[in-house]
Coordinates of C-alpha atoms in Angstrom, one line a residue:
M1 CA -68.4 -39.7 46.0
N2 CA -69.7 -41.8 43.0
D3 CA -67.6 -42.9 40.0
L4 CA -68.8 -40.0 37.8
Q5 CA -67.7 -37.4 40.4
K6 CA -64.3 -39.1 40.7
M7 CA -63.8 -39.1 37.0
L8 CA -64.8 -35.4 36.7
M9 CA -62.4 -34.5 39.6
Q10 CA -59.5 -36.3 37.8
E11 CA -60.3 -34.9 34.3
S12 CA -58.0 -32.3 32.9
R13 CA -59.1 -29.8 30.2
R14 CA -56.9 -31.6 27.6
K15 CA -58.3 -35.0 28.4
F16 CA -61.9 -33.6 28.4
L17 CA -61.4 -32.0 24.9
K18 CA -59.8 -35.1 23.6
G19 CA -62.6 -37.3 24.9
S20 CA -65.2 -35.0 23.6
V21 CA -63.8 -35.1 20.0
L22 CA -63.4 -38.9 20.1
G23 CA -66.9 -39.3 21.6
L24 CA -68.6 -37.2 19.0
G25 CA -66.7 -39.1 16.3
G26 CA -67.9 -42.4 17.8
I27 CA -71.5 -41.2 17.9
A28 CA -71.3 -40.1 14.3
L29 CA -69.8 -43.4 13.3
S30 CA -72.4 -45.4 15.2
G31 CA -75.1 -43.4 13.4
L32 CA -73.7 -44.4 10.0
F33 CA -73.5 -48.1 11.1
G34 CA -76.9 -48.0 12.7
C35 CA -75.5 -49.2 16.0
N36 CA -76.9 -47.5 19.1
S37 CA -74.5 -49.0 21.6
A38 CA -71.3 -48.0 20.0
S39 CA -71.0 -44.7 21.8
D40 CA -71.1 -46.4 25.1
H41 CA -68.2 -48.6 24.0
V42 CA -66.2 -45.6 22.9
V43 CA -66.6 -43.7 26.2
K44 CA -65.6 -46.8 28.2
K45 CA -62.5 -47.2 26.1
I46 CA -61.5 -43.6 26.7
I47 CA -62.0 -43.8 30.4
A48 CA -59.9 -47.0 30.6
S49 CA -57.0 -45.5 28.8
T50 CA -56.7 -42.2 30.6
D51 CA -53.6 -43.4 32.6
D52 CA -51.3 -45.9 30.9
N53 CA -48.4 -45.3 33.3
H54 CA -47.5 -48.1 35.6
P55 CA -44.3 -49.8 36.8
L56 CA -43.2 -53.0 35.2
V57 CA -45.1 -56.0 36.5
N58 CA -42.1 -58.2 35.6
P59 CA -38.9 -57.5 33.8
H60 CA -39.1 -57.9 30.0
F61 CA -36.6 -60.8 30.2
L62 CA -34.4 -62.5 32.7
P63 CA -32.1 -59.9 34.3
K64 CA -28.4 -60.5 34.9
A65 CA -28.1 -57.8 37.5
K66 CA -30.6 -56.6 40.2
R67 CA -28.7 -53.6 41.5
V68 CA -26.3 -50.9 40.3
I69 CA -23.4 -49.0 41.9
Y70 CA -22.4 -46.1 39.7
M71 CA -19.2 -44.3 40.6
F72 CA -19.5 -41.1 38.6
Q73 CA -16.2 -39.2 38.2
S74 CA -17.5 -35.7 37.6
G75 CA -15.3 -33.3 35.5
G76 CA -14.1 -35.6 32.7
P77 CA -11.3 -38.0 33.5
S78 CA -8.5 -37.9 30.9
Q79 CA -8.5 -41.2 28.9
M80 CA -4.8 -40.7 27.8
E81 CA -3.6 -40.7 31.4
L82 CA -5.7 -43.6 32.6
F83 CA -6.8 -46.3 30.1
D84 CA -6.0 -45.5 26.5
Y85 CA -2.3 -46.0 25.9
K86 CA -1.0 -44.1 22.9
P87 CA 2.7 -44.4 22.2
R88 CA 2.5 -42.2 19.0
L89 CA 0.9 -39.4 21.0
N90 CA 3.9 -39.5 23.3
A91 CA 6.3 -39.6 20.4
M92 CA 4.7 -36.5 18.7
H93 CA 4.6 -34.5 22.0
G94 CA 4.7 -30.8 21.1
Q95 CA 3.8 -31.1 17.5
D96 CA 0.5 -29.7 16.2
I97 CA -2.3 -32.3 16.0
P98 CA -2.7 -33.3 12.3
P99 CA -5.6 -31.5 10.6
S100 CA -6.9 -34.9 9.4
V101 CA -7.2 -36.0 13.0
L102 CA -8.7 -32.7 14.3
G103 CA -11.2 -32.7 11.5
N104 CA -14.5 -31.1 12.4
T105 CA -14.4 -32.2 16.0
R106 CA -16.2 -29.8 18.3
I107 CA -13.9 -27.7 20.5
S108 CA -15.1 -25.5 23.4
T109 CA -14.8 -21.8 23.6
M110 CA -12.0 -22.2 26.1
V111 CA -9.6 -23.2 23.3
S112 CA -11.2 -21.5 20.3
N113 CA -8.8 -18.6 20.5
Q114 CA -5.7 -20.8 20.4
S115 CA -3.6 -20.4 17.2
H116 CA -2.3 -23.9 17.3
F117 CA -3.0 -27.2 19.1
P118 CA 0.2 -28.9 20.3
L119 CA -0.2 -32.6 21.2
A120 CA 0.5 -33.4 24.8
G121 CA 1.9 -36.8 25.7
A122 CA 0.5 -38.7 28.6
A123 CA 1.5 -37.4 32.1
A124 CA 1.7 -41.1 33.2
T125 CA 3.4 -44.3 32.2
F126 CA 1.6 -47.6 31.3
S127 CA 2.2 -51.2 31.9
K128 CA 0.5 -54.5 30.9
Q129 CA -1.7 -55.9 33.6
G130 CA -3.8 -59.0 34.0
A131 CA -4.0 -62.2 32.0
N132 CA -4.7 -60.4 28.7
G133 CA -1.9 -57.9 29.1
T134 CA -4.2 -54.9 29.2
Y135 CA -2.4 -51.5 29.4
I136 CA -3.3 -49.6 32.6
S137 CA -1.8 -46.4 33.8
D138 CA 0.6 -46.4 36.8
L139 CA -1.8 -43.8 38.3
L140 CA -4.2 -46.7 38.8
P141 CA -2.1 -49.5 40.6
H142 CA -5.1 -50.9 42.4
T143 CA -7.4 -50.9 39.4
G144 CA -4.6 -52.7 37.5
K145 CA -4.9 -55.5 40.0
I146 CA -8.6 -56.1 39.2
V147 CA -8.3 -55.6 35.4
D148 CA -9.3 -59.2 34.9
D149 CA -12.6 -58.4 36.7
I150 CA -13.6 -55.3 34.7
C151 CA -14.7 -54.4 31.2
I152 CA -13.0 -51.3 29.8
V153 CA -15.0 -49.3 27.2
K154 CA -12.6 -47.0 25.3
T155 CA -15.1 -45.7 22.8
M156 CA -17.8 -43.8 24.7
H157 CA -19.0 -40.6 23.1
T158 CA -21.6 -38.0 23.9
D159 CA -23.4 -35.1 22.4
Q160 CA -22.5 -32.5 25.0
I161 CA -19.3 -30.6 25.5
N162 CA -20.0 -28.6 28.8
H163 CA -20.2 -30.1 32.3
E164 CA -23.8 -29.5 33.4
P165 CA -25.5 -30.6 30.2
A166 CA -23.1 -33.5 29.8
V167 CA -23.7 -34.8 33.3
L168 CA -27.5 -34.5 32.8
F169 CA -27.2 -36.2 29.4
T170 CA -25.4 -39.2 31.0
Q171 CA -27.8 -39.5 33.9
T172 CA -31.1 -38.6 32.4
G173 CA -30.7 -39.0 28.6
N174 CA -31.3 -35.3 28.0
Q175 CA -29.2 -32.1 28.4
I176 CA -32.0 -30.1 29.9
S177 CA -33.1 -30.6 33.6
G178 CA -36.5 -32.0 34.3
R179 CA -36.1 -35.5 33.1
P180 CA -35.9 -38.5 35.4
S181 CA -32.4 -39.9 36.2
I182 CA -31.5 -43.5 35.5
G183 CA -31.8 -44.3 39.2
S184 CA -35.3 -42.9 39.3
W185 CA -36.3 -44.9 36.2
L186 CA -35.1 -48.1 37.8
S187 CA -36.7 -47.2 41.1
Y188 CA -40.0 -46.6 39.3
G189 CA -39.9 -49.6 37.0
L190 CA -38.5 -52.3 39.2
G191 CA -39.4 -51.1 42.6
T192 CA -37.5 -51.6 45.9
L193 CA -35.8 -54.7 47.1
N194 CA -35.8 -53.5 50.7
Q195 CA -38.9 -51.9 52.2
N196 CA -36.9 -50.2 54.9
M197 CA -34.6 -48.3 52.5
P198 CA -35.0 -46.0 49.5
S199 CA -34.4 -47.8 46.2
F200 CA -32.2 -44.9 45.0
I201 CA -29.4 -43.4 47.2
V202 CA -26.9 -40.7 46.3
M203 CA -23.6 -39.8 47.9
V204 CA -21.3 -36.9 46.9
S205 CA -17.8 -37.2 48.3
K206 CA -16.1 -34.2 49.7
G207 CA -12.5 -33.0 49.0
G208 CA -12.5 -33.7 45.3
G209 CA -13.0 -30.3 43.8
D210 CA -14.9 -27.0 43.9
Q211 CA -17.1 -27.5 40.8
P212 CA -20.7 -28.0 41.9
I213 CA -22.9 -30.9 41.0
S214 CA -26.6 -30.2 40.6
N215 CA -29.3 -32.4 42.2
A216 CA -31.0 -32.4 38.9
A217 CA -28.7 -35.3 38.1
W218 CA -30.7 -37.5 40.5
S219 CA -34.1 -35.9 40.0
N220 CA -37.2 -37.9 39.6
G221 CA -38.3 -35.5 36.8
F222 CA -41.9 -36.3 35.9
L223 CA -42.0 -39.6 37.8
P224 CA -43.6 -39.8 41.2
T225 CA -41.5 -38.0 43.8
Q226 CA -40.7 -41.0 45.9
H227 CA -38.4 -42.1 43.1
Q228 CA -36.0 -39.2 43.5
G229 CA -32.6 -40.0 44.8
V230 CA -32.2 -39.7 48.5
Q231 CA -28.9 -38.0 49.3
F232 CA -26.8 -39.3 52.2
M233 CA -24.9 -36.4 53.8
S234 CA -21.4 -36.6 55.4
G235 CA -22.3 -35.1 58.7
K236 CA -23.7 -36.5 61.9
D237 CA -27.1 -37.2 60.3
P238 CA -26.7 -39.0 57.0
V239 CA -30.3 -38.1 56.1
L240 CA -31.5 -34.7 57.1
Y241 CA -34.5 -34.5 59.6
L242 CA -34.5 -38.3 60.0
S243 CA -33.5 -38.6 63.6
T244 CA -36.0 -38.1 66.5
P245 CA -35.5 -34.7 68.2
D246 CA -34.5 -34.7 71.9
G247 CA -37.4 -35.0 74.3
I248 CA -39.6 -36.8 71.7
E249 CA -40.5 -40.5 72.1
Q250 CA -40.6 -42.8 69.1
I251 CA -44.2 -43.7 69.9
D252 CA -45.1 -40.0 69.6
R253 CA -43.6 -39.9 66.2
R254 CA -45.6 -42.9 65.1
R255 CA -48.8 -41.4 66.5
A256 CA -48.2 -38.1 64.7
L257 CA -47.4 -39.9 61.5
D258 CA -50.7 -41.9 61.7
F259 CA -52.7 -38.7 62.2
I260 CA -50.9 -37.0 59.2
K261 CA -51.6 -40.1 57.1
Q262 CA -55.3 -39.9 57.9
L263 CA -55.4 -36.2 56.9
N264 CA -53.6 -37.1 53.6
L265 CA -56.0 -39.9 52.9
L266 CA -59.0 -37.5 53.4
Q267 CA -57.3 -35.1 51.0
N268 CA -56.7 -37.8 48.5
E269 CA -60.3 -38.8 48.5
T270 CA -61.2 -35.3 47.4
W271 CA -58.5 -34.5 44.9
H272 CA -56.9 -37.8 43.9
D273 CA -53.6 -36.2 43.5
P274 CA -50.8 -38.8 43.0
E275 CA -48.4 -36.5 44.9
V276 CA -50.5 -37.1 48.0
D277 CA -49.8 -40.9 47.6
S278 CA -46.1 -40.1 47.1
R279 CA -46.0 -38.0 50.3
I280 CA -47.6 -40.8 52.3
T281 CA -45.1 -43.2 50.9
Q282 CA -42.2 -40.9 51.8
Y283 CA -43.3 -40.3 55.3
E284 CA -43.6 -44.1 55.9
M285 CA -40.2 -44.7 54.4
A286 CA -38.6 -42.0 56.6
Y287 CA -40.0 -43.7 59.7
R288 CA -38.6 -47.1 58.7
M289 CA -35.3 -45.5 57.8
Q290 CA -34.9 -44.3 61.3
M291 CA -34.1 -47.9 62.3
A292 CA -32.2 -49.0 59.2
V293 CA -29.9 -46.1 58.3
P294 CA -27.9 -45.9 61.6
E295 CA -27.1 -49.6 61.4
I296 CA -25.8 -49.3 57.8
T297 CA -23.7 -46.2 58.4
D298 CA -22.1 -47.6 61.6
L299 CA -18.7 -49.0 60.5
S300 CA -17.7 -50.1 63.9
N301 CA -18.4 -53.8 63.1
E302 CA -16.2 -53.8 60.0
P303 CA -13.1 -55.9 60.3
Q304 CA -9.8 -54.0 60.2
H305 CA -8.6 -55.9 57.1
I306 CA -11.7 -54.6 55.2
L307 CA -11.1 -51.0 56.3
D308 CA -7.4 -51.3 55.3
M309 CA -8.5 -52.6 51.8
Y310 CA -10.5 -49.4 51.2
G311 CA -7.6 -47.1 52.2
P312 CA -6.7 -44.6 54.9
D313 CA -9.6 -42.3 54.3
V314 CA -12.3 -44.9 54.9
K315 CA -13.1 -43.6 58.3
V316 CA -13.5 -40.0 57.2
P317 CA -17.2 -39.4 56.6
G318 CA -17.9 -38.1 53.2
S319 CA -14.6 -39.3 51.6
F320 CA -14.8 -41.3 48.5
A321 CA -13.4 -44.4 50.3
H322 CA -16.0 -44.0 53.1
N323 CA -18.8 -43.8 50.5
C324 CA -17.5 -46.8 48.6
L325 CA -17.7 -48.9 51.8
L326 CA -21.2 -47.6 52.5
A327 CA -22.1 -48.5 48.9
R328 CA -21.1 -52.1 49.6
R329 CA -23.2 -52.1 52.8
L330 CA -26.1 -50.7 50.9
A331 CA -25.8 -53.3 48.2
E332 CA -25.9 -56.0 51.0
K333 CA -29.2 -54.4 52.0
D334 CA -30.5 -54.7 48.4
V335 CA -30.7 -51.0 47.6
R336 CA -31.5 -50.9 43.9
F337 CA -29.4 -48.0 42.7
I338 CA -26.4 -46.4 44.5
Q339 CA -24.9 -43.4 42.9
L340 CA -21.5 -42.0 44.1
Y341 CA -20.3 -38.7 42.8
H342 CA -16.7 -37.6 43.0
L343 CA -15.6 -34.2 41.8
G344 CA -12.1 -33.0 40.9
W345 CA -11.5 -34.3 37.3
D346 CA -11.7 -31.0 35.4
H347 CA -8.0 -30.4 34.6
H348 CA -7.8 -27.4 32.2
S349 CA -4.4 -26.7 33.7
F350 CA -1.9 -28.4 36.0
L351 CA -3.2 -31.7 34.9
T352 CA -0.1 -33.6 36.1
S353 CA -0.7 -32.8 39.7
G354 CA -4.5 -32.7 39.4
I355 CA -5.0 -36.1 38.0
R356 CA -2.6 -37.6 40.5
K357 CA -4.6 -36.2 43.3
A358 CA -7.9 -37.5 41.8
T359 CA -6.6 -41.0 41.3
A360 CA -5.0 -41.1 44.7
Q361 CA -8.5 -40.3 46.2
T362 CA -10.4 -42.9 44.1
D363 CA -8.2 -45.7 42.8
Q364 CA -7.8 -47.9 45.9
A365 CA -11.5 -47.6 47.0
S366 CA -12.9 -48.2 43.5
A367 CA -10.8 -51.4 43.3
A368 CA -11.6 -52.4 46.8
L369 CA -15.4 -52.1 46.2
V370 CA -15.1 -54.6 43.3
K371 CA -13.0 -57.0 45.3
D372 CA -15.3 -56.7 48.3
L373 CA -18.4 -57.4 46.3
K374 CA -16.7 -60.3 44.6
Q375 CA -15.6 -62.0 47.8
R376 CA -19.1 -61.7 49.3
G377 CA -20.8 -63.2 46.2
L378 CA -22.5 -59.9 45.3
L379 CA -20.6 -59.0 42.2
D380 CA -22.4 -61.4 39.9
D381 CA -25.7 -59.6 40.3
T382 CA -24.4 -56.1 41.0
L383 CA -23.5 -53.9 38.1
V384 CA -20.6 -51.6 38.9
V385 CA -19.9 -48.6 36.7
W386 CA -16.9 -46.1 36.8
G387 CA -16.8 -43.1 34.5
G388 CA -17.4 -39.4 33.9
E389 CA -19.4 -37.2 31.5
F390 CA -16.8 -36.9 28.7
G391 CA -13.0 -37.2 28.1
R392 CA -10.2 -34.7 27.5
T393 CA -8.4 -33.5 24.3
S394 CA -5.2 -35.0 23.1
F395 CA -3.9 -31.5 22.4
C396 CA -2.9 -29.0 25.1
Q397 CA -5.0 -26.2 26.5
G398 CA -2.8 -23.2 27.2
K399 CA 0.9 -23.3 27.2
L400 CA 2.6 -26.7 26.9
T401 CA 4.8 -27.0 30.0
P402 CA 5.6 -30.2 31.9
E403 CA 3.6 -29.2 35.0
A404 CA 1.1 -26.5 34.0
F405 CA -0.4 -27.9 30.8
G406 CA -4.0 -28.9 30.7
R407 CA -6.6 -30.6 28.5
D408 CA -10.0 -29.3 27.4
H409 CA -13.3 -31.1 27.3
H410 CA -13.6 -33.8 24.6
P411 CA -17.0 -35.5 23.9
A412 CA -15.9 -37.5 20.8
A413 CA -14.0 -40.3 22.7
Y414 CA -13.5 -41.3 26.3
S415 CA -13.1 -44.3 28.6
I416 CA -15.2 -45.9 31.3
W417 CA -15.2 -49.3 32.9
M418 CA -17.9 -51.7 34.1
A419 CA -17.8 -54.8 36.3
G420 CA -20.1 -57.6 37.4
G421 CA -23.8 -57.7 36.7
G422 CA -23.5 -59.7 33.5
V423 CA -20.8 -57.8 31.6
K424 CA -17.7 -59.4 30.3
S425 CA -14.6 -59.5 32.5
G426 CA -11.0 -58.9 31.5
F427 CA -12.3 -57.4 28.3
V428 CA -11.5 -54.2 26.3
H429 CA -14.2 -52.8 24.0
G430 CA -13.5 -50.5 21.1
E431 CA -10.5 -48.7 19.7
T432 CA -9.6 -45.1 19.2
D433 CA -7.0 -43.6 16.8
D434 CA -3.3 -43.0 17.6
F435 CA -4.2 -39.9 19.6
A436 CA -7.3 -41.1 21.5
H437 CA -9.1 -38.3 19.7
N438 CA -11.5 -40.2 17.3
I439 CA -13.2 -43.6 17.5
I440 CA -12.2 -46.0 14.8
K441 CA -14.0 -49.2 16.0
D442 CA -17.1 -50.1 18.0
P443 CA -18.4 -46.7 19.2
V444 CA -20.7 -46.6 22.3
H445 CA -23.0 -43.6 22.5
V446 CA -24.4 -42.5 25.9
H447 CA -27.9 -43.8 24.8
D448 CA -26.2 -47.1 23.9
F449 CA -24.7 -47.3 27.3
Q450 CA -28.0 -46.5 29.0
A451 CA -29.8 -49.1 26.9
T452 CA -27.2 -51.7 27.8
V453 CA -27.6 -51.0 31.6
L454 CA -31.3 -51.4 31.3
H455 CA -30.9 -54.6 29.4
L456 CA -28.7 -56.1 32.1
L457 CA -31.5 -55.3 34.5
G458 CA -34.0 -57.1 32.3
I459 CA -35.6 -54.0 30.7
D460 CA -36.2 -53.4 27.0
H461 CA -35.3 -49.7 26.8
E462 CA -37.7 -49.1 23.9
K463 CA -40.7 -50.6 25.7
F464 CA -40.0 -48.9 29.1
T465 CA -41.8 -45.5 28.7
Y466 CA -43.7 -43.0 30.8
K467 CA -46.4 -40.7 29.3
S468 CA -46.1 -37.0 30.4
Q469 CA -47.8 -34.0 28.9
G470 CA -49.1 -36.0 26.0
R471 CA -45.8 -37.6 25.0
R472 CA -44.3 -41.0 25.9
Y473 CA -40.7 -40.6 27.2
R474 CA -38.0 -43.1 27.8
L475 CA -34.5 -42.9 29.3
T476 CA -32.8 -43.3 25.9
D477 CA -35.1 -40.7 24.2
V478 CA -35.5 -41.8 20.6
S479 CA -32.2 -43.7 20.0
G480 CA -29.8 -46.2 21.6
S481 CA -28.9 -49.8 20.9
V482 CA -27.9 -52.5 23.4
I483 CA -24.1 -53.3 23.0
H484 CA -24.3 -57.0 23.1
N485 CA -20.5 -57.3 22.8
L486 CA -20.2 -56.1 26.4
I487 CA -22.5 -58.7 27.8
A488 CA -21.1 -62.1 29.0

């Protein structure tokens, strides 16, 4: 097939019409200037610019981190019970939230029929921890011991008030499914550090809660499909269909894969479909993973003191503790982006018991992961993130009783923490009002957070784009600023 035929096979109707208009304009302009060769120049320029999507050749600047472990706490952890100590909120327990504080803050339909909004004091006590005397909840005793290694951000805020769009907004920069997740962006832009493993791996822990999490949160969107997050399961086979069936030899799998590759290459010569290239890449990755994954998921060589550090559930496949230890092992193998999802933070009622259950499942393992990375020299270039999609209201949802009260969704102010990877340690960023309801100092929007994560990995979020359906997209959409105050 000659070059002209290849170009015609790749040409879409939109590109053809665009090229025709520009080409005719160029011919007309060349006639006015009396230049016969100008039209050739215009056509060559159009052909050269038909595909301007390509991964980064190099980071835009020197990165501070080269991998990310993101512990996403789905459901909306309550900032008042965990990181944002508010004595006045406790003192005004049972009184209606002042109208000046409530203001025009969005409230969900789940509390829109309430006639009044009584403030609910924290269902936890706080104490000063670390060298700087940072207030940490007694529900997080293990996190309190690593407070000098983490950076707490108290002033996160988002545009979304319901779970699914808020999770998507945090992970993809948009509330509607179909956009690439942050892990996919990094996989596409920076590539893999380990040719035997996917650059983006996802684990969803079991036992947290019943609210589902959509795989749209780790979708590749319009990026090539090999950049979609690969989910590790909690059963016998961490990756489905990866193991060789009984009675089949490894050499037979290799031979079959080679034949399939030849057929795909023939198909690609005809159609030049980028998805064929993605499929070839995925088949080859799956074959290499057959050797790498069993070694990583086998915890039999872990010392007992390491297992004890992560907690009693560490040997239970699919538990949050088990996934945290796997995350450290994946980081050792230089997996670019590791996403851990834990459900069970959506406490519209019975918050007191619910949040104690959630912190009991996550606190020890979260802290152990940071300590383990630090003692192995991996924390300096591994960015660790802990947080959810939004926070909770300072006022009560439903009837205010000591055990049964709950809190509704609150997008205007919530807390997360980060560690390693170039962020400040032992640091608290931002300040909310006396009720943890409004931000009064140093706000951090979701797009600001995303821009900062990309910056720590050496990427200018405004320059890192992908053109799809005629528009250039980026993770941070059309906004976002790097929060340099978080960077060491």
